[in-house]
Amino acid sequence: CQLQGALPEGQNNPQRCPYGLYAEQLSGTAFTAPRETNQRTWLYRIRPSVKHYPFQEEETEHFTNDFNNLPVTPKQLRWKPFDLPSAEGIDFVKGIHTVSGAGDPCTRYGAAIHVYTCNSSMSNKAFYNADGDFLIVPQLGTLFITTEMGKMEVAPNEICVIQQGIRFKVDVNGASRGYILEVWGNHFVLPNLGPIGANGLANPRDFLTPVSCYEDLETEHTIVAKFQGKLFSAKQDHSPFDVVAWHGNYAPYKYNLKNFMVINATAFDHADPSIFTVLTCPGHLVGTALCDFVIFPPRWAVQDHTFRPPYYHRNCMSEFMGLIFGNYEAKEGEFMPGGGSLHSMMTPHGPDAKCFNGASNAELKPVRVADNTQSFMFESSLSLKTTPWALKICDKVDEDYWKCWQNLPKLFNPNQK
């Protein structure tokens, strides 16, 4: 589905494009953004994307960006695995449910955390987010994603990022579930490595971008737009995936988490989890992210005279965790794949009693950690609010979560150091 010579040579916007194509620019940053952060792509397509009928507002039940009037709670929250759809015909867009978020897409600063559960492909339908970027983390089922720039196959233990404005559809082969981090106001980038050096963590070479793959279909399609937190739909008489060629640096991409090069403490103490950052969305304050995407991959633990699991913590950031597969080391058997947890700003959290007792008395020999396991964290400098769907309607909140710390014993003895 590629056509040789479709990309104009020597200029972006010729008087007549090859093969009778239309030139269209997609801007991901302001025209005047610094060169090192400027993002845009030129698309050469069969019809310009402006050729559609008027948008009409769609009803949305549990997909929201309105966090202004939600109840708040500082308590530790944990969810059992979110239910897969009980009805047939639930596609990716219909299956998005918002868990938490903060900020406002209108003022272009904020974030939202969603889960998706679906069992049907998007037939003759495309979606785009006019508000911000999606970072998608499949947990169950492979996603077959068609974008304007080409196709991506994204399986569990892989992620993809689809930026603001890019049209895409998702096909599935059965029941599927996963997580979405949505950000407004900036794009995801690789974290700076500082003294780590030129190589390490997620290396740029391992991120994959689709190649052009067009379709020329004159059949009715529905375009669903997310705009200022609401959904709108418009009809058009052709496929939106008719880009024959493109060039630029604003395009979706995928990444396999197995390629992450782990950096870890090798002498003593537990290093801060920021060493596991895959992607970051910079915030207003230097060194403080709007959101980070962090993973806890398989690795060696070799520290001497150290409590090796994650330490007890109160954080100026909000931490949402999910489990793709396996057992999370700090709460083995209790934190389940397809579920989640939220530890809000300054809410204490840490290993449960079983983990603490085991790690405090374990022989400190080199051991493997998190084999056959992949957990992750969406960490944000925003104070997140939780939706009624997440707190009540989904009926997945583990009301006994708080009990996992109640058996932590008092060990203090002033007469024994």
XYZ file of C-alpha atoms in Angstrom:
417
model
C 0.000 0.000 0.000
C 2.895 2.347 -0.774
C 3.392 4.365 -3.954
C 6.882 5.214 -5.178
C 7.487 8.876 -5.934
C 4.482 10.161 -3.984
C 6.660 12.312 -1.720
C 7.452 15.679 -3.350
C 11.147 16.390 -3.789
C 12.761 19.632 -2.730
C 9.687 21.316 -1.254
C 6.688 20.668 0.986
C 3.829 22.332 -0.855
C 4.210 22.183 -4.662
C 1.661 23.752 -6.962
C 0.624 20.263 -7.972
C 1.528 17.250 -5.878
C 2.485 13.927 -7.505
C -0.410 11.635 -8.441
C -2.959 14.398 -7.800
C -2.521 14.284 -4.027
C -3.326 17.088 -1.583
C -0.642 18.493 0.721
C -1.676 18.979 4.342
C 0.449 19.993 7.313
C -0.240 18.634 10.790
C 1.306 20.867 13.471
C 2.103 19.370 16.857
C 3.690 22.533 18.247
C 3.440 26.244 17.545
C 5.130 27.367 14.325
C 7.574 29.400 16.418
C 8.527 26.686 18.912
C 12.321 26.255 19.217
C 13.822 24.015 16.568
C 14.771 21.316 19.101
C 11.121 20.953 20.210
C 9.292 21.902 16.999
C 7.093 19.066 15.708
C 5.149 18.890 12.448
C 4.439 16.468 9.628
C 3.464 16.948 5.999
C 0.801 14.549 4.721
C 0.135 13.840 1.038
C -3.343 12.423 0.829
C -6.060 11.515 -1.627
C -8.502 14.001 -0.094
C -7.881 16.714 2.499
C -9.201 15.909 5.974
C -11.459 18.983 5.866
C -13.861 17.103 3.553
C -16.524 15.922 6.009
C -20.043 16.804 7.159
C -20.712 18.926 10.289
C -19.873 17.574 13.730
C -22.627 16.568 16.123
C -22.124 16.124 19.873
C -22.150 12.547 21.163
C -23.318 11.317 24.554
C -20.506 10.132 26.825
C -21.196 8.192 29.978
C -17.902 7.439 31.697
C -15.298 9.142 29.463
C -14.654 12.603 30.879
C -12.148 15.402 31.380
C -14.341 17.371 33.803
C -12.775 17.050 37.237
C -14.061 20.301 38.764
C -16.944 19.026 40.889
C -15.831 15.515 41.781
C -15.593 14.216 45.358
C -12.102 13.945 46.793
C -10.479 11.411 49.093
C -6.875 11.010 50.235
C -7.244 7.317 51.092
C -5.217 4.618 49.411
C -7.217 3.094 46.560
C -6.804 -0.265 44.894
C -8.961 -1.773 42.162
C -9.489 -5.418 41.362
C -9.231 -6.249 37.637
C -11.649 -4.086 35.670
C -14.469 -6.053 34.051
C -14.388 -6.912 30.380
C -17.507 -5.876 28.434
C -20.582 -8.020 29.040
C -22.289 -6.753 25.873
C -21.127 -7.270 22.307
C -20.053 -4.499 19.956
C -18.002 -2.420 22.411
C -15.171 -0.817 20.466
C -12.117 1.017 21.776
C -13.787 4.436 22.011
C -16.979 3.110 23.608
C -14.887 1.145 26.080
C -12.912 4.049 27.565
C -13.675 4.745 31.224
C -12.003 7.565 33.131
C -10.426 6.722 36.485
C -8.916 10.029 37.581
C -7.425 13.284 36.416
C -6.813 16.965 37.017
C -6.490 20.157 35.015
C -8.383 21.425 32.023
C -7.922 20.668 28.317
C -9.179 24.182 27.519
C -6.295 25.825 29.359
C -3.917 23.177 27.952
C -2.485 21.817 31.194
C -3.508 18.595 32.844
C -3.815 14.853 32.579
C -6.314 12.018 32.808
C -5.994 8.298 33.485
C -8.393 5.933 31.727
C -8.893 2.224 31.301
C -10.291 0.693 28.145
C -12.208 -2.573 27.852
C -13.473 -3.580 24.423
C -14.399 -6.595 22.303
C -15.099 -5.156 18.856
C -13.098 -3.463 16.121
C -13.772 0.088 14.965
C -15.511 -0.510 11.659
C -15.509 2.443 9.230
C -14.729 4.682 12.181
C -11.778 6.805 13.248
C -10.981 8.742 16.402
C -8.763 11.709 17.167
C -7.983 13.605 20.344
C -7.931 17.372 19.791
C -7.031 17.918 23.451
C -3.798 16.008 23.906
C -1.741 12.842 23.553
C -2.636 9.241 24.413
C -0.066 6.843 25.856
C -1.708 3.417 25.544
C -0.656 0.380 27.619
C -2.320 -2.884 26.496
C -2.814 -5.428 29.276
C -4.995 -8.061 27.603
C -5.199 -8.578 23.856
C -3.188 -7.141 20.982
C -4.277 -3.838 19.447
C -4.096 -3.527 15.652
C -3.939 0.223 15.163
C -4.352 2.019 11.866
C -3.234 5.653 11.853
C -2.968 8.288 9.161
C 0.771 7.557 9.003
C 0.466 3.779 8.841
C -0.193 0.694 10.942
C 1.052 -0.482 14.348
C 0.546 -3.791 16.127
C 0.782 -3.236 19.883
C 0.748 -6.257 22.201
C 0.881 -6.499 26.000
C 4.351 -5.470 27.216
C 4.438 -2.887 24.434
C 3.144 0.681 24.527
C 2.267 3.252 21.914
C 1.840 7.014 21.844
C -0.692 8.674 19.532
C -0.330 12.423 19.601
C -2.874 15.204 19.551
C -4.910 15.386 16.358
C -3.746 12.150 14.714
C -6.645 10.037 13.465
C -6.608 6.346 14.246
C -8.746 3.250 14.619
C -8.263 0.145 16.764
C -9.034 -3.407 15.676
C -9.076 -6.319 18.144
C -9.382 -10.089 17.922
C -11.437 -10.484 21.100
C -11.842 -9.123 24.592
C -9.139 -6.542 25.266
C -8.183 -4.368 28.218
C -5.562 -1.793 29.027
C -4.659 1.616 30.391
C -4.389 5.115 28.886
C -2.458 8.131 30.125
C -3.732 11.316 28.483
C -1.766 14.568 28.746
C -2.635 18.115 27.679
C -0.148 20.886 27.054
C 3.027 19.062 26.107
C 4.290 15.901 24.424
C 6.112 12.867 25.797
C 9.900 12.868 25.477
C 12.752 10.682 26.652
C 14.095 11.717 30.069
C 17.502 13.348 30.235
C 20.190 10.865 31.265
C 22.609 13.183 33.064
C 25.591 11.269 34.472
C 24.186 7.969 33.169
C 25.694 9.045 29.856
C 24.690 8.579 26.246
C 23.093 5.142 26.581
C 20.576 3.611 28.937
C 16.932 3.386 29.980
C 14.766 3.581 26.828
C 17.103 4.051 23.875
C 15.835 6.091 20.902
C 16.684 3.354 18.380
C 14.043 1.040 19.882
C 11.067 3.314 19.190
C 9.232 2.309 16.021
C 7.205 4.611 13.772
C 4.789 3.337 11.091
C 5.387 3.729 7.375
C 2.748 5.047 4.992
C 0.022 2.564 4.118
C -2.972 4.138 2.403
C -6.435 2.918 1.507
C -8.646 4.435 -1.187
C -12.164 3.584 -0.026
C -15.255 5.533 -1.044
C -17.467 4.282 1.768
C -19.091 6.202 4.615
C -16.865 6.638 7.644
C -17.509 8.240 11.018
C -14.904 10.572 12.508
C -15.105 10.849 16.298
C -13.373 13.890 17.764
C -12.557 14.483 21.406
C -12.672 18.249 21.832
C -12.546 20.089 25.172
C -13.342 16.850 26.955
C -16.457 16.049 24.936
C -17.027 13.707 22.004
C -18.330 14.789 18.599
C -18.898 12.783 15.428
C -18.996 13.671 11.750
C -19.700 11.615 8.631
C -17.606 11.574 5.485
C -17.808 9.635 2.243
C -14.295 8.177 2.230
C -11.650 6.592 4.418
C -9.574 8.987 6.549
C -6.582 6.671 6.126
C -5.762 7.881 2.631
C -2.294 9.320 3.281
C -0.105 8.027 0.459
C 3.140 9.595 1.718
C 4.336 11.706 4.628
C 7.452 13.190 6.158
C 8.128 14.938 9.437
C 8.763 14.344 13.128
C 5.174 14.334 14.430
C 3.991 10.747 14.166
C 2.770 7.930 16.421
C 5.226 5.390 17.740
C 5.468 2.146 19.712
C 8.006 0.698 22.119
C 8.622 -2.784 23.483
C 9.218 -2.635 27.237
C 11.578 -5.621 27.098
C 14.112 -3.298 25.428
C 14.395 -1.078 28.508
C 17.999 -1.001 29.779
C 17.693 -1.157 33.550
C 19.873 1.014 35.782
C 19.914 -0.051 39.433
C 21.764 0.271 42.737
C 24.621 -2.233 43.010
C 26.152 -1.418 46.425
C 23.508 -0.352 48.940
C 20.104 1.347 49.344
C 17.061 1.349 47.087
C 17.409 3.880 44.266
C 14.505 6.227 43.567
C 12.024 4.849 40.990
C 12.787 7.705 38.606
C 15.597 5.490 37.281
C 12.858 3.412 35.642
C 11.321 6.301 33.648
C 10.536 5.344 30.048
C 8.910 8.598 28.903
C 8.189 11.923 30.556
C 5.854 14.785 29.747
C 7.586 17.921 31.072
C 5.681 20.243 33.383
C 5.976 23.936 34.121
C 8.694 23.491 36.777
C 12.147 22.425 35.641
C 12.757 18.835 36.737
C 9.120 18.234 37.647
C 7.037 16.250 35.199
C 3.435 16.827 34.343
C 3.429 13.028 34.015
C 5.997 10.251 33.918
C 5.565 6.745 32.561
C 7.632 4.423 34.752
C 8.053 0.632 34.648
C 9.364 -1.955 37.112
C 10.924 -4.526 34.801
C 12.742 -7.829 35.470
C 16.178 -7.117 36.978
C 18.797 -8.177 39.504
C 18.793 -7.039 43.143
C 22.286 -7.201 44.662
C 22.446 -4.461 47.329
C 24.188 -5.247 50.629
C 22.665 -4.497 54.075
C 19.599 -2.995 52.351
C 15.833 -3.362 52.509
C 15.449 -4.126 48.834
C 11.726 -3.696 48.049
C 10.291 -0.193 47.496
C 10.603 1.922 50.624
C 7.722 3.418 52.612
C 6.902 6.712 51.006
C 4.908 9.923 51.097
C 5.195 11.727 47.781
C 4.543 15.230 46.466
C 3.412 13.440 43.287
C 0.345 11.281 42.590
C 1.071 7.621 41.782
C -1.248 5.382 39.741
C 0.025 1.840 39.309
C -1.085 -0.920 36.970
C 0.014 -4.506 36.430
C 0.287 -5.933 32.922
C 1.173 -9.457 34.034
C 2.867 -11.311 36.886
C 3.185 -10.421 40.585
C 4.261 -7.040 41.924
C 7.037 -7.563 44.474
C 5.684 -5.268 47.218
C 2.203 -6.854 47.272
C 2.443 -10.307 45.746
C -0.890 -12.041 45.215
C -2.955 -8.995 46.187
C -2.314 -6.595 43.288
C -3.797 -8.199 40.180
C -3.176 -7.810 36.422
C -5.824 -5.586 34.882
C -6.453 -3.721 38.124
C -4.796 -0.637 39.539
C -3.969 1.457 42.569
C -3.840 5.173 43.297
C -1.755 6.704 46.052
C -2.613 10.372 46.109
C -0.366 13.281 46.905
C 1.218 12.851 50.365
C -0.819 9.710 51.111
C 1.525 7.142 52.704
C 2.127 3.824 50.967
C 4.663 1.032 50.769
C 5.199 -2.716 51.142
C 2.585 -4.791 52.927
C 3.356 -6.689 56.127
C 4.198 -9.944 54.337
C 6.697 -8.215 52.054
C 8.282 -6.253 54.912
C 8.772 -9.311 57.104
C 10.199 -11.363 54.255
C 12.609 -8.724 52.987
C 13.763 -7.767 56.482
C 14.929 -11.315 57.145
C 15.983 -12.498 53.681
C 19.513 -13.637 52.900
C 21.054 -10.778 50.912
C 22.405 -12.726 47.987
C 21.967 -11.660 44.364
C 18.402 -12.482 43.323
C 16.198 -11.898 40.324
C 13.305 -9.506 40.831
C 10.076 -9.301 38.813
C 10.790 -12.136 36.413
C 7.688 -12.830 34.301
C 6.227 -9.598 35.664
C 5.634 -6.130 34.242
C 4.155 -3.400 36.407
C 4.111 0.302 35.649
C 3.305 3.685 37.149
C 1.736 6.865 35.852
C 3.248 9.510 38.139
C 1.978 13.079 38.037
C 2.724 16.370 39.766
C -1.028 17.016 39.657
C -3.327 16.254 42.583
C -5.684 13.814 40.875
C -9.420 13.543 41.483
C -11.160 10.195 41.103
C -14.359 9.763 39.101
C -17.651 8.324 40.420
C -17.214 5.466 37.944
C -13.898 4.516 39.528
C -15.044 4.997 43.119
C -18.461 3.317 42.937
C -19.958 2.416 39.586
C -17.278 -0.012 38.404
C -17.671 -1.929 41.690
C -13.982 -2.896 41.671
C -12.588 -0.927 44.620
C -10.848 -3.212 47.102
C -12.418 -1.956 50.333
C -9.967 -4.024 52.382
C -6.817 -2.541 50.855
C -5.977 -0.600 54.011
C -5.743 -3.834 55.985
C -2.538 -4.951 54.239
C -0.537 -2.601 56.491
C -2.336 -3.270 59.785
C -0.211 -6.286 60.699
C 3.025 -4.291 60.576
C 4.398 -4.864 64.097
C 5.990 -2.440 66.492
C 9.669 -3.454 66.516
C 11.135 -0.519 68.413
C 13.274 -1.453 71.436
C 15.296 1.380 73.027
C 17.505 -1.189 74.739
C 18.516 -3.052 71.602
C 20.049 -1.267 68.620
